[in-house]
mmCIF file with all atom_site columns, C-alpha atoms in Angstrom:
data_model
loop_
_atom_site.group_PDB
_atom_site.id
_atom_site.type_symbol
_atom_site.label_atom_id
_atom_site.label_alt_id
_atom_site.label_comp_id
_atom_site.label_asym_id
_atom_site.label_entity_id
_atom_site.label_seq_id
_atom_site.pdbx_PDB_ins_code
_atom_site.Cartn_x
_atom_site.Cartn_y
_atom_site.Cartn_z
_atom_site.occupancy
_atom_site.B_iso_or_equiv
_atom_site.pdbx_formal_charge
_atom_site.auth_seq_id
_atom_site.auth_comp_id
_atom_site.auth_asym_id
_atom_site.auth_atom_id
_atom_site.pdbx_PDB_model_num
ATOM 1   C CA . UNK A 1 1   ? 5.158   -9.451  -4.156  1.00 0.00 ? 298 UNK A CA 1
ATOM 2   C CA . UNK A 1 2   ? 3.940   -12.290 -1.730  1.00 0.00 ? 299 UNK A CA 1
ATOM 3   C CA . UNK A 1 3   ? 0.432   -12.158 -0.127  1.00 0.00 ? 300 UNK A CA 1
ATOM 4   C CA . UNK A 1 4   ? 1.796   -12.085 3.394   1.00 0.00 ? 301 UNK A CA 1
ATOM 5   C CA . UNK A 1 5   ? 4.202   -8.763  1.940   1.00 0.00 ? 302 UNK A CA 1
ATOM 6   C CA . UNK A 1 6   ? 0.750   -6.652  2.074   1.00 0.00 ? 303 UNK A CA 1
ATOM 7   C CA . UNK A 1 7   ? 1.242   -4.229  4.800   1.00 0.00 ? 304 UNK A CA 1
ATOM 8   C CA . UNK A 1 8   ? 4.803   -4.339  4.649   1.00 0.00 ? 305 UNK A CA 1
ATOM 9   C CA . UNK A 1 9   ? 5.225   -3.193  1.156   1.00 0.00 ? 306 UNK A CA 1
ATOM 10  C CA . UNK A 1 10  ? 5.485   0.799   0.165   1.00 0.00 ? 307 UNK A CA 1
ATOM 11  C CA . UNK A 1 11  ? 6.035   2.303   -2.953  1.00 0.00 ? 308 UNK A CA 1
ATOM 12  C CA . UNK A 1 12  ? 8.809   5.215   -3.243  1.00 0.00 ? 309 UNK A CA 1
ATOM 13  C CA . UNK A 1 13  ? 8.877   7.391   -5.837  1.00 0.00 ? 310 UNK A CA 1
ATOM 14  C CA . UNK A 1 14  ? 10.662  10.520  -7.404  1.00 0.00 ? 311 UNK A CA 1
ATOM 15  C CA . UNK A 1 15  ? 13.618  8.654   -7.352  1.00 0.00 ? 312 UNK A CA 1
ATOM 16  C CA . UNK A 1 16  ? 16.079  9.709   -9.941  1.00 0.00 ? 313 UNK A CA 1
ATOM 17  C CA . UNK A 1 17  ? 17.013  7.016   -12.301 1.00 0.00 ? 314 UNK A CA 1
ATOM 18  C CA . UNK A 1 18  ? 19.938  7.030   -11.870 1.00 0.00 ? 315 UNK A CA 1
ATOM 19  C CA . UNK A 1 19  ? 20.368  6.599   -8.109  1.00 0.00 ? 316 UNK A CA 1
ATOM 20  C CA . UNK A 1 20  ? 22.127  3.621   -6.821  1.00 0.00 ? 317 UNK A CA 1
ATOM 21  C CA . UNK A 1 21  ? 19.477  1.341   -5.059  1.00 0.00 ? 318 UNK A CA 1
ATOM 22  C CA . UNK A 1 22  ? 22.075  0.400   -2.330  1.00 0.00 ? 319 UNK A CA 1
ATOM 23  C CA . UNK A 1 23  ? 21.413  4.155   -0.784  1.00 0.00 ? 320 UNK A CA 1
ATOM 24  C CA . UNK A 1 24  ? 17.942  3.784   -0.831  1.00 0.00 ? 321 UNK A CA 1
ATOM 25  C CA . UNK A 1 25  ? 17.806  0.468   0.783   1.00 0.00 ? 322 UNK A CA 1
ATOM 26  C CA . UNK A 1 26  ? 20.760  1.447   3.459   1.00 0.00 ? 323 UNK A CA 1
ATOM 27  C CA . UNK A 1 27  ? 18.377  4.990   4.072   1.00 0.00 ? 324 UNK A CA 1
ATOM 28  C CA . UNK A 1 28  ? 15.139  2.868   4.666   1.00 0.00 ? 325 UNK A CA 1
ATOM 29  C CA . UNK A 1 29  ? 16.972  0.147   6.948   1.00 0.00 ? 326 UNK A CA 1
ATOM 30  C CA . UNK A 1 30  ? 18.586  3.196   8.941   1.00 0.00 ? 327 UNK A CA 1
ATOM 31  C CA . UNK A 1 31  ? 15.796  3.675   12.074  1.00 0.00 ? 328 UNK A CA 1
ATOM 32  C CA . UNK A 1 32  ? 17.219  6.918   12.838  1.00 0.00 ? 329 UNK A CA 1
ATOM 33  C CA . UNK A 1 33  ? 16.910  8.390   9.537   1.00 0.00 ? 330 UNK A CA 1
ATOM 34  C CA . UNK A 1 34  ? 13.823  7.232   7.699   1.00 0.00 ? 331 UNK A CA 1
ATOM 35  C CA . UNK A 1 35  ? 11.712  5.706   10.786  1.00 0.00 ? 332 UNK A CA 1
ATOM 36  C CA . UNK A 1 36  ? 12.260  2.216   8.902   1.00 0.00 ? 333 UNK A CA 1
ATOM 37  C CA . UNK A 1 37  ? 14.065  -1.029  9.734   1.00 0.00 ? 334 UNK A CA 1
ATOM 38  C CA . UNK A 1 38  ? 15.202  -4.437  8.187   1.00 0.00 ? 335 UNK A CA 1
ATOM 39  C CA . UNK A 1 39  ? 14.066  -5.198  4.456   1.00 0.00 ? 336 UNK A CA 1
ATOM 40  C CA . UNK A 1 40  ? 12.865  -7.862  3.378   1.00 0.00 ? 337 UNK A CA 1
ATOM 41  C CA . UNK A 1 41  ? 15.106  -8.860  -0.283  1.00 0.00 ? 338 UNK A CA 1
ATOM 42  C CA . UNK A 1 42  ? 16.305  -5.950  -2.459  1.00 0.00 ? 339 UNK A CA 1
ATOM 43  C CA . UNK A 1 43  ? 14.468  -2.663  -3.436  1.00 0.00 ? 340 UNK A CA 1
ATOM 44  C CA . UNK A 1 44  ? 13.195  -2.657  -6.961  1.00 0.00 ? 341 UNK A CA 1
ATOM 45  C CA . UNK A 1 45  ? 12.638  -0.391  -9.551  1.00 0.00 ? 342 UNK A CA 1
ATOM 46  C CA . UNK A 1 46  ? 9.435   0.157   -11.128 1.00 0.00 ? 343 UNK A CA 1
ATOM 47  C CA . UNK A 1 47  ? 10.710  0.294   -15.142 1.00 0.00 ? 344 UNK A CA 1
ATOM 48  C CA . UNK A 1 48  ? 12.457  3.473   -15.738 1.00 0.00 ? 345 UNK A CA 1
ATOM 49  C CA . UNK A 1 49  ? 9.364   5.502   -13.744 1.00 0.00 ? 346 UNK A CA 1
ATOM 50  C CA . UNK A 1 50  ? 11.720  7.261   -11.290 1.00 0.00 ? 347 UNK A CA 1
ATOM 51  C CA . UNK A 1 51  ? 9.503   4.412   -8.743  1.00 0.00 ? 348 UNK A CA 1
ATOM 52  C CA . UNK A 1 52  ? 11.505  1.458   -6.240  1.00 0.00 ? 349 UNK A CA 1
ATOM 53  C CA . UNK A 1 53  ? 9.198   -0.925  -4.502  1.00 0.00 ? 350 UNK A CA 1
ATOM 54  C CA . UNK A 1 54  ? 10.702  -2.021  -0.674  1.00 0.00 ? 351 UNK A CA 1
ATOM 55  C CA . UNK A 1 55  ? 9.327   -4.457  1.320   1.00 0.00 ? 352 UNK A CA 1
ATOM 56  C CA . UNK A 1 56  ? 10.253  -4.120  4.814   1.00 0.00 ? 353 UNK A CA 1
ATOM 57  C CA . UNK A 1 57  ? 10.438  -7.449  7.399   1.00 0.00 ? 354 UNK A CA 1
ATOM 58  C CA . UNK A 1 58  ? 7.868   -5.948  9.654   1.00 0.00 ? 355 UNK A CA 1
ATOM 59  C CA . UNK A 1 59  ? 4.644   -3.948  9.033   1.00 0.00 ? 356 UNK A CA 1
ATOM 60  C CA . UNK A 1 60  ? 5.207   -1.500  11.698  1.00 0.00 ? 357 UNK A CA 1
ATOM 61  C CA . UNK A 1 61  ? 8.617   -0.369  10.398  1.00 0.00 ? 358 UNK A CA 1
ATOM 62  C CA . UNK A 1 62  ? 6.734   -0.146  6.723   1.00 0.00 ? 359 UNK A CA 1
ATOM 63  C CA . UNK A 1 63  ? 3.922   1.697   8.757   1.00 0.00 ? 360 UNK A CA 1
ATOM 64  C CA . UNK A 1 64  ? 6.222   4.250   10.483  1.00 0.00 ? 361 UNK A CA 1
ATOM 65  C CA . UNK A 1 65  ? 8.335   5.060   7.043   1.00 0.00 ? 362 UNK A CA 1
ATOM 66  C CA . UNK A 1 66  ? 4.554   5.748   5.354   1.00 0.00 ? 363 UNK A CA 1
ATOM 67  C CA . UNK A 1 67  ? 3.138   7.779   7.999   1.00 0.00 ? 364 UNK A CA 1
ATOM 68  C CA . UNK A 1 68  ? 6.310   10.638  7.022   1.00 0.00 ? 365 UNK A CA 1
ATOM 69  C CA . UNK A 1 69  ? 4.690   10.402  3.754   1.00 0.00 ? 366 UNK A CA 1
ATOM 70  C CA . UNK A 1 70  ? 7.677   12.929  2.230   1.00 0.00 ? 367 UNK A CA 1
ATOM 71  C CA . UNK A 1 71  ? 12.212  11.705  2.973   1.00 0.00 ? 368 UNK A CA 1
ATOM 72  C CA . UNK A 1 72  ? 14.557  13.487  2.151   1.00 0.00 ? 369 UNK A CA 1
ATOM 73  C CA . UNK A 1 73  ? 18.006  11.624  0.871   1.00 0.00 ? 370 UNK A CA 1
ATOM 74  C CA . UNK A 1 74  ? 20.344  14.510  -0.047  1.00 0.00 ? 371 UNK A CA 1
ATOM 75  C CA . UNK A 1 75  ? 19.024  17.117  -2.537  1.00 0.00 ? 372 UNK A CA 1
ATOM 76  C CA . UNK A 1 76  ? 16.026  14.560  -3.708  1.00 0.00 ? 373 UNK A CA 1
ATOM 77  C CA . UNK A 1 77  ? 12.305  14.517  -2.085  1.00 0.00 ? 374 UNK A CA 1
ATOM 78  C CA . UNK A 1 78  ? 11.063  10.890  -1.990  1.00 0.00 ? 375 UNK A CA 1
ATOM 79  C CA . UNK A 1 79  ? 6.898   10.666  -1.736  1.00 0.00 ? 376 UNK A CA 1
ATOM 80  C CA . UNK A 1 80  ? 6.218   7.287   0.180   1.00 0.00 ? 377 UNK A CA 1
ATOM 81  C CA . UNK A 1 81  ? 3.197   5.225   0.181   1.00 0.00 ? 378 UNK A CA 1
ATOM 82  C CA . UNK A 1 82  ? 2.142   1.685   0.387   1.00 0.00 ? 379 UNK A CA 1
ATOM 83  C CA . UNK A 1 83  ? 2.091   -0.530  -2.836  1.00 0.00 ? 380 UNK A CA 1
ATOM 84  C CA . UNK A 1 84  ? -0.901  -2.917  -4.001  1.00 0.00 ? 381 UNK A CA 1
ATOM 85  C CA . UNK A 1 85  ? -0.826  -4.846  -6.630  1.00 0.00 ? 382 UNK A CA 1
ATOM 86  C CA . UNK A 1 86  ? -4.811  -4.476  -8.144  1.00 0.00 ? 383 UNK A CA 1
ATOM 87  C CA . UNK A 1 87  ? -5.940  -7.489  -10.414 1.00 0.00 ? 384 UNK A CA 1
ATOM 88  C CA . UNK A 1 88  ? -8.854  -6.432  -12.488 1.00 0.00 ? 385 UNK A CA 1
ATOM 89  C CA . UNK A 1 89  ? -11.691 -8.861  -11.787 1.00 0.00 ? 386 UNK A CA 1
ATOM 90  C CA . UNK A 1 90  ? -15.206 -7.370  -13.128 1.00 0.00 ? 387 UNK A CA 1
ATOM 91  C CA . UNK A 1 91  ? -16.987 -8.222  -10.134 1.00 0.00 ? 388 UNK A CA 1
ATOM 92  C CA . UNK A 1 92  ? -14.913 -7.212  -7.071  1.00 0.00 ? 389 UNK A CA 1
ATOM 93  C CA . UNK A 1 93  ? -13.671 -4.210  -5.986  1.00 0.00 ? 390 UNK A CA 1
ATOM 94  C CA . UNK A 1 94  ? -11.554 -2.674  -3.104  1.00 0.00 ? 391 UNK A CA 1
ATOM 95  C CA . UNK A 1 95  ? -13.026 -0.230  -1.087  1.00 0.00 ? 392 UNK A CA 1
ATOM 96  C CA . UNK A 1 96  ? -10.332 1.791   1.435   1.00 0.00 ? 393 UNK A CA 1
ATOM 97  C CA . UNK A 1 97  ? -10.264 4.848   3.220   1.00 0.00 ? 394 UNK A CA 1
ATOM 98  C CA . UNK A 1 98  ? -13.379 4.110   4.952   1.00 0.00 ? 395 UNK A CA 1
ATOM 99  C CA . UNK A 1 99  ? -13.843 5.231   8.309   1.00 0.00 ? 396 UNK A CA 1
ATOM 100 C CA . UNK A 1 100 ? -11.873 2.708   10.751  1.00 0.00 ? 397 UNK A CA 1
ATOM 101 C CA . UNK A 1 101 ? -15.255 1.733   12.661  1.00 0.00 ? 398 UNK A CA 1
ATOM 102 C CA . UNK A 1 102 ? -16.868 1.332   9.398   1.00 0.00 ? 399 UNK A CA 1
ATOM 103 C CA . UNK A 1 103 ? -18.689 -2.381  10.344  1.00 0.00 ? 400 UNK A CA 1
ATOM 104 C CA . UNK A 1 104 ? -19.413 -5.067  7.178   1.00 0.00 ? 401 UNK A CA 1
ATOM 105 C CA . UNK A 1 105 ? -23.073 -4.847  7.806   1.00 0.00 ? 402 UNK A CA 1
ATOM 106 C CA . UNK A 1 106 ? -22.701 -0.701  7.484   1.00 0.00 ? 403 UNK A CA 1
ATOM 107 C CA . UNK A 1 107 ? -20.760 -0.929  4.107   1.00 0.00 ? 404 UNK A CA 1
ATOM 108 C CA . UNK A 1 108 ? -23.170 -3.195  1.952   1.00 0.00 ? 405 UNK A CA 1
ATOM 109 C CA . UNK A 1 109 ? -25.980 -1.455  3.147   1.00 0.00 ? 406 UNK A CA 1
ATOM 110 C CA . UNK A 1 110 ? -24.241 1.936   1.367   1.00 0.00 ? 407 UNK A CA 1
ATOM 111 C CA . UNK A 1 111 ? -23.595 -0.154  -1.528  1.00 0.00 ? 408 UNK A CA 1
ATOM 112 C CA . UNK A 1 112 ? -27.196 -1.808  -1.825  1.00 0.00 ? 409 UNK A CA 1
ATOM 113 C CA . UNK A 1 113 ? -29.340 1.143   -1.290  1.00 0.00 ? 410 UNK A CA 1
ATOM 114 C CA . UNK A 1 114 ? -26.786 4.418   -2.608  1.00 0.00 ? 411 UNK A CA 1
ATOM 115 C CA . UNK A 1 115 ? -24.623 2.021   -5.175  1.00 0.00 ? 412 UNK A CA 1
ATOM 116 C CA . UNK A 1 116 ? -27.786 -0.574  -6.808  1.00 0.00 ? 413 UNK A CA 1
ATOM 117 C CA . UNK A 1 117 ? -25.010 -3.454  -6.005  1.00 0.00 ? 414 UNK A CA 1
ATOM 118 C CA . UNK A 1 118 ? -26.137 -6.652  -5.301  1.00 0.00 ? 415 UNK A CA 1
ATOM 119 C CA . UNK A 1 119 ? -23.154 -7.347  -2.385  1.00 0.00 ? 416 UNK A CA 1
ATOM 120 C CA . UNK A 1 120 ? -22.575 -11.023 -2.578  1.00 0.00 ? 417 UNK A CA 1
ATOM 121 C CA . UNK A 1 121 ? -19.783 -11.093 0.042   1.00 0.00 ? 418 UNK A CA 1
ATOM 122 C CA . UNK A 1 122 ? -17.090 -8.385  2.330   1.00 0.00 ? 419 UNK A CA 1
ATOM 123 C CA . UNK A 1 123 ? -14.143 -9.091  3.385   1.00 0.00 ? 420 UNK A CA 1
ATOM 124 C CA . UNK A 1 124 ? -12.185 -6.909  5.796   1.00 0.00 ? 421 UNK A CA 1
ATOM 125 C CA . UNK A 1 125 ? -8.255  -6.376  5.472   1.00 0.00 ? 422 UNK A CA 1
ATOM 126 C CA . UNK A 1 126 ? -5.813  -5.620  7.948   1.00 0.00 ? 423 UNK A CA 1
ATOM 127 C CA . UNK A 1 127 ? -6.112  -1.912  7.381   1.00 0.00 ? 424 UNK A CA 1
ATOM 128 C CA . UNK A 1 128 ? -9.018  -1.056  9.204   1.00 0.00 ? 425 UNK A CA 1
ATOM 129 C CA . UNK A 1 129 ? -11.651 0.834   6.861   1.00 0.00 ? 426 UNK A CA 1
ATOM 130 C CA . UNK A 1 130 ? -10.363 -1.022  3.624   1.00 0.00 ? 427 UNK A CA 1
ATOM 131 C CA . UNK A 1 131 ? -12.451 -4.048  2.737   1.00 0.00 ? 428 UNK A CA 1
ATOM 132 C CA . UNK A 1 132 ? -12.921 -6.284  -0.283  1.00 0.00 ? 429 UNK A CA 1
ATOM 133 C CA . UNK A 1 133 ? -16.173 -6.262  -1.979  1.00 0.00 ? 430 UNK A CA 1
ATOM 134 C CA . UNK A 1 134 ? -17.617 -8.723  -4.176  1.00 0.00 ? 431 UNK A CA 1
ATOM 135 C CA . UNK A 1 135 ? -20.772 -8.473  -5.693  1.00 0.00 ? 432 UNK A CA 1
ATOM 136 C CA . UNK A 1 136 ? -23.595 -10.392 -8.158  1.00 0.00 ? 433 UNK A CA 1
ATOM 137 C CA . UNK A 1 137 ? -23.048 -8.439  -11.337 1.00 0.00 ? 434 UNK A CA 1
ATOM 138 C CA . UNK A 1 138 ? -20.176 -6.396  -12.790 1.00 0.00 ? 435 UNK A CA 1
ATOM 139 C CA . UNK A 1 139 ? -19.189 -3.537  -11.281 1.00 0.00 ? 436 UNK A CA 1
#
């Protein structure tokens, strides 16, 4: 995965093993069926975890497939999310699901006063609420 892909990337899993990867990429590029549109390469599988990561061209199509949350393809359930990669670095961390107003200033205060973090730097990311956090010491 690319550093532009985030946002456009989603993880699908309870996929059985065995299922061709052609049918899940034809379902996901069909708008009618799963919401989706045009991906971007070739789904892949995850090992043999039953997990395919797609990439779509656009973030709204990867947006709109996510939102479902649950597809159907035949007699299997497919749980959809988005994929991030997470590199372990001692001193950063990611904070999401924060509320979408949630400012900079308002999330290292939290941090410095409820967390004892000495905030060093935030940087926002394109979903609003998620931020990256780096900080003096390890976390």
């Amino acid at each position: 995965m690319e550093e532009d892909d985030e946002g456009r990337t989603i993880l699908v899993s309870g996929v059985p093993t065995d299922f061709r990867l052609e049918a899940i990429q034809h379902y996901f590029e069909n708008k009618s069926r799963s919401n989706g549109g045009p991906i971007k390469g070739n789904p892949k599988w995850i090992g043999d975890s039953g997990k395919i990561i797609i990439t779509f061209q656009l973030a709204k199509d990867a947006e709109n497939v996510v939102q479902r949350k649950v597809h159907n393809i035949g007699k299997y359930k497919l749980h959809v999310n988005w994929y991030k990669i997470l590199i372990w670095q001692e001193d950063a961390m990611i904070v999401s699901n924060g509320h979408k107003d949630m400012s900079e200033e308002m999330l290292i205060d939290f941090l410095e006063k409820k967390g004892k973090l000495d905030v060093v730097y935030v940087s926002p990311r394109r979903k609003p609420g998620t931020f990256l956090v780096y900080c003096q010491n390890e976390i």
